[in-house]
PDB file of C-alpha atoms in Angstrom:
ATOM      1  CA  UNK A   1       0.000   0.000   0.000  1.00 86.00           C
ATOM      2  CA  UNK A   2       1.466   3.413  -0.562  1.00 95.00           C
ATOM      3  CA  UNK A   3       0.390   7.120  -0.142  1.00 97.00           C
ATOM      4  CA  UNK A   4      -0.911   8.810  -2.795  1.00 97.00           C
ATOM      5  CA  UNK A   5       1.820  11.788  -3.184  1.00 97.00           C
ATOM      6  CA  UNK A   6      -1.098  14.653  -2.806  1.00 97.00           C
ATOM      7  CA  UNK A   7      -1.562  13.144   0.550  1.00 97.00           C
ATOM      8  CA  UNK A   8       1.984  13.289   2.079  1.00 98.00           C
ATOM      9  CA  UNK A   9       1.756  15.540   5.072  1.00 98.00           C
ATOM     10  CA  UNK A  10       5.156  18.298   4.313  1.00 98.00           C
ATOM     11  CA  UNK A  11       4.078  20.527   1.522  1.00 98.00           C
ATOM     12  CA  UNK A  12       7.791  21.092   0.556  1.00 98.00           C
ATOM     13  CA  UNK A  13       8.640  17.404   0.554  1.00 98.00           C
ATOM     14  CA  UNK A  14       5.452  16.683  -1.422  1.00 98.00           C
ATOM     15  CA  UNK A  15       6.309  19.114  -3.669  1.00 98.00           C
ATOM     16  CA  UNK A  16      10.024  17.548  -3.926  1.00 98.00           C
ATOM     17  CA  UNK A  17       8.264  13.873  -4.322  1.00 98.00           C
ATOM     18  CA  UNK A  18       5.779  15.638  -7.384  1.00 98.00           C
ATOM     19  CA  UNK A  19       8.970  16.351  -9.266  1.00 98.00           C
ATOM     20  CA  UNK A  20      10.853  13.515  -9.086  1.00 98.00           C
ATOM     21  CA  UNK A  21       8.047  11.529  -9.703  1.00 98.00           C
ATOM     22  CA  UNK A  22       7.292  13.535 -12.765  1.00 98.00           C
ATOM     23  CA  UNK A  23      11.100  14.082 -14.109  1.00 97.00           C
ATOM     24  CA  UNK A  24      10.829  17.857 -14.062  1.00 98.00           C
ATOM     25  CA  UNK A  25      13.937  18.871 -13.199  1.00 97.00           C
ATOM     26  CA  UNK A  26      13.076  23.184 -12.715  1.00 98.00           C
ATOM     27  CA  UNK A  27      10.728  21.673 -10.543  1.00 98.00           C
ATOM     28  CA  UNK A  28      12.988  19.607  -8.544  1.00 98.00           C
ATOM     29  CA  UNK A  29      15.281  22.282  -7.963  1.00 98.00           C
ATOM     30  CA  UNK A  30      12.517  25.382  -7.053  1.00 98.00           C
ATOM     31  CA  UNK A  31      11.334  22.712  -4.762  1.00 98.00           C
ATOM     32  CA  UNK A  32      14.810  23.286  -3.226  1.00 98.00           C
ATOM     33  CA  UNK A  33      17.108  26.285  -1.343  1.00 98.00           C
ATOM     34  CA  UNK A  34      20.074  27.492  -3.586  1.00 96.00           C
ATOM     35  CA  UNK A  35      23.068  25.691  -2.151  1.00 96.00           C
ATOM     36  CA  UNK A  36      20.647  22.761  -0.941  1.00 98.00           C
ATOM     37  CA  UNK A  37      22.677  19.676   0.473  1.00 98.00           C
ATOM     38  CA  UNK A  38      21.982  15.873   0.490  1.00 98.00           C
ATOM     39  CA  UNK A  39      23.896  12.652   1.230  1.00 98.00           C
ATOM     40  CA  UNK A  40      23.503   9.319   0.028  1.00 97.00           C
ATOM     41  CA  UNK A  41      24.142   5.998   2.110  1.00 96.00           C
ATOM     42  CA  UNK A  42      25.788   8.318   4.798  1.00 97.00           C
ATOM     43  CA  UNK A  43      27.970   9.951   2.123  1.00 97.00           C
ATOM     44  CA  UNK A  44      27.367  13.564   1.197  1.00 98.00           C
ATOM     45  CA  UNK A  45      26.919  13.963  -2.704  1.00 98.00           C
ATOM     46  CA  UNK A  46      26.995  16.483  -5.481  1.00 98.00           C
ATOM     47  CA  UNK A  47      22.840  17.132  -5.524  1.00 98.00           C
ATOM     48  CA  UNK A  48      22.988  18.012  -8.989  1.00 97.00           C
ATOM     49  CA  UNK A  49      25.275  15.191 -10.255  1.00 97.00           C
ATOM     50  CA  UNK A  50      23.504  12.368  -7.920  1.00 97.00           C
ATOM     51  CA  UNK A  51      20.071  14.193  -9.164  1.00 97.00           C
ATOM     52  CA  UNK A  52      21.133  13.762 -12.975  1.00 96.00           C
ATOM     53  CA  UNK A  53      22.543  10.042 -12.576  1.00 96.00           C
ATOM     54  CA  UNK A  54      20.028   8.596  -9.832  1.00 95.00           C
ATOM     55  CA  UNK A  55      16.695  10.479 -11.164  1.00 96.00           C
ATOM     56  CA  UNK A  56      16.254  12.702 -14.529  1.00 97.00           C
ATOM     57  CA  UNK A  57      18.765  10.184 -16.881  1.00 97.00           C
ATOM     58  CA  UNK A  58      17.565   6.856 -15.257  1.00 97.00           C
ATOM     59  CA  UNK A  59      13.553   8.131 -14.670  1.00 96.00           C
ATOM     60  CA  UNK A  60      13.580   7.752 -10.830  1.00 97.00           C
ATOM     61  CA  UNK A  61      10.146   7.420  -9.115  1.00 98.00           C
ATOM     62  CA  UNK A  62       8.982   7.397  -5.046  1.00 98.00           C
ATOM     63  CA  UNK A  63       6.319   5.015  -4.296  1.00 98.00           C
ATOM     64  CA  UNK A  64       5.909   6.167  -0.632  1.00 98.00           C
ATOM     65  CA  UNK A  65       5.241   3.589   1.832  1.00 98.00           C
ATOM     66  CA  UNK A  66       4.835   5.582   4.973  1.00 98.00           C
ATOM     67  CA  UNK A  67       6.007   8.967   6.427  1.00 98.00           C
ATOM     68  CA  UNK A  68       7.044   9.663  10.031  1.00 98.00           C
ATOM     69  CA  UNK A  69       8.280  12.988  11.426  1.00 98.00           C
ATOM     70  CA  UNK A  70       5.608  15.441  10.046  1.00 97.00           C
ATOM     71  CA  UNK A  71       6.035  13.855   6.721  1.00 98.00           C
ATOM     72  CA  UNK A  72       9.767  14.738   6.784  1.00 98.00           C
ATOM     73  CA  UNK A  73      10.447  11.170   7.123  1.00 98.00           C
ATOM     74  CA  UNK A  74       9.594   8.263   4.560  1.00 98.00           C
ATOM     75  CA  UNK A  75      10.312   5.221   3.790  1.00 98.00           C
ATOM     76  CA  UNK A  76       9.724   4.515  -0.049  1.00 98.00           C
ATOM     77  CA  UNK A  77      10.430   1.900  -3.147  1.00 98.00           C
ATOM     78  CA  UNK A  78      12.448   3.825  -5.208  1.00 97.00           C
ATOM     79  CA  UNK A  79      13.078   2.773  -8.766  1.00 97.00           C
ATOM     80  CA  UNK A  80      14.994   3.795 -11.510  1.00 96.00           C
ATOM     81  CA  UNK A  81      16.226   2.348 -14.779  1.00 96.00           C
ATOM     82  CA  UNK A  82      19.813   1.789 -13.209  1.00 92.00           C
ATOM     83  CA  UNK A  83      19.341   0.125  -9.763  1.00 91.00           C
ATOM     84  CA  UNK A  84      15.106  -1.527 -10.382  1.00 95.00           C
ATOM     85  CA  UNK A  85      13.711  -0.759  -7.604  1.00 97.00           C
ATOM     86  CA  UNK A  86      14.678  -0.988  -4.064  1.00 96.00           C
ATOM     87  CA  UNK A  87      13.637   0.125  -0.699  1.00 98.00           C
ATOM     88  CA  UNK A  88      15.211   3.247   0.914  1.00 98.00           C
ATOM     89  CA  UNK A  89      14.459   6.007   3.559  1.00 98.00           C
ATOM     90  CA  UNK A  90      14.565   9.684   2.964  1.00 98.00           C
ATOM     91  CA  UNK A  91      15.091  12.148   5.647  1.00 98.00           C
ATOM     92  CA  UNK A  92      14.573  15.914   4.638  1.00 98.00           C
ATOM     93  CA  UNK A  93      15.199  19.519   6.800  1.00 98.00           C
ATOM     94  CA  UNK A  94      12.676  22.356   5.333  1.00 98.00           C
ATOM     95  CA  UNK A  95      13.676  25.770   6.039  1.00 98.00           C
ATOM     96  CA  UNK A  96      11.227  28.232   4.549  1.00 97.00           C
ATOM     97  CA  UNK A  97       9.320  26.258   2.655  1.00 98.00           C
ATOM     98  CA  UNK A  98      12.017  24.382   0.546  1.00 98.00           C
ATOM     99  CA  UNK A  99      14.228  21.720   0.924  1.00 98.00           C
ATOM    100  CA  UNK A 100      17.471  22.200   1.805  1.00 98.00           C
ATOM    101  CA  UNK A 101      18.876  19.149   2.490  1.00 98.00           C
ATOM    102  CA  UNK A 102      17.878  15.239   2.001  1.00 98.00           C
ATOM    103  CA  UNK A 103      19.527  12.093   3.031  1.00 98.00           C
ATOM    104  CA  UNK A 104      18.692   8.667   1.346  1.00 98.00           C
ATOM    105  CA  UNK A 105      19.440   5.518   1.767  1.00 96.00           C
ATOM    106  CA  UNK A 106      18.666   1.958   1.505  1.00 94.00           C
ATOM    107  CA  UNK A 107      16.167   1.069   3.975  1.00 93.00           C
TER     108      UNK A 107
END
């Protein structure tokens, strides 16, 4: 069973889930703070050159499974034409309405 992304309870992470899910990369990033951080498996990455690889050249897609933490928390199958799909956790800080940092990672 997973949540329908209109439902998710952060209106900056939904907004960051919308635009994955959907491949628009302006999107993506005005969903974000300039200078917005993010690591991956405990290892901070480039966003933009982890964002190109793991999302808009291999079509990456949330299928949200549950959210915890105001919806700043979720745990999601995450698929893309690189990896298949794969369970992971995301973890993202909001300041002012935007993103400004996410952490992923297998779940």
């Amino acid at each position: 069973m997973t949540i329908p992304v209109k439902q998710l309870s952060d209106p900056a992470v939904r907004e960051f889930v919308t635009a994955l899910n959907a491949n628009d990369e302006s999107a993506l990033f005005e969903a974000m703070t300039p200078g917005a951080t993010m690591s991956d498996d405990g290892s901070d990455r480039d966003v933009r050159e982890w964002l190109d690889r793991e999302v808009f050249a291999s079509r990456g897609h949330m299928d949200v499974v549950s959210e915890a933490d105001g919806g700043r928390s979720l745990v999601a199958d995450y698929r893309n034409d690189t990896w298949g799909s794969m369970r992971t956790k995301w973890v993202f800080t909001v300041d002012g309405g935007k993103v400004s940092r996410f952490e992923t990672g297998q779940a």
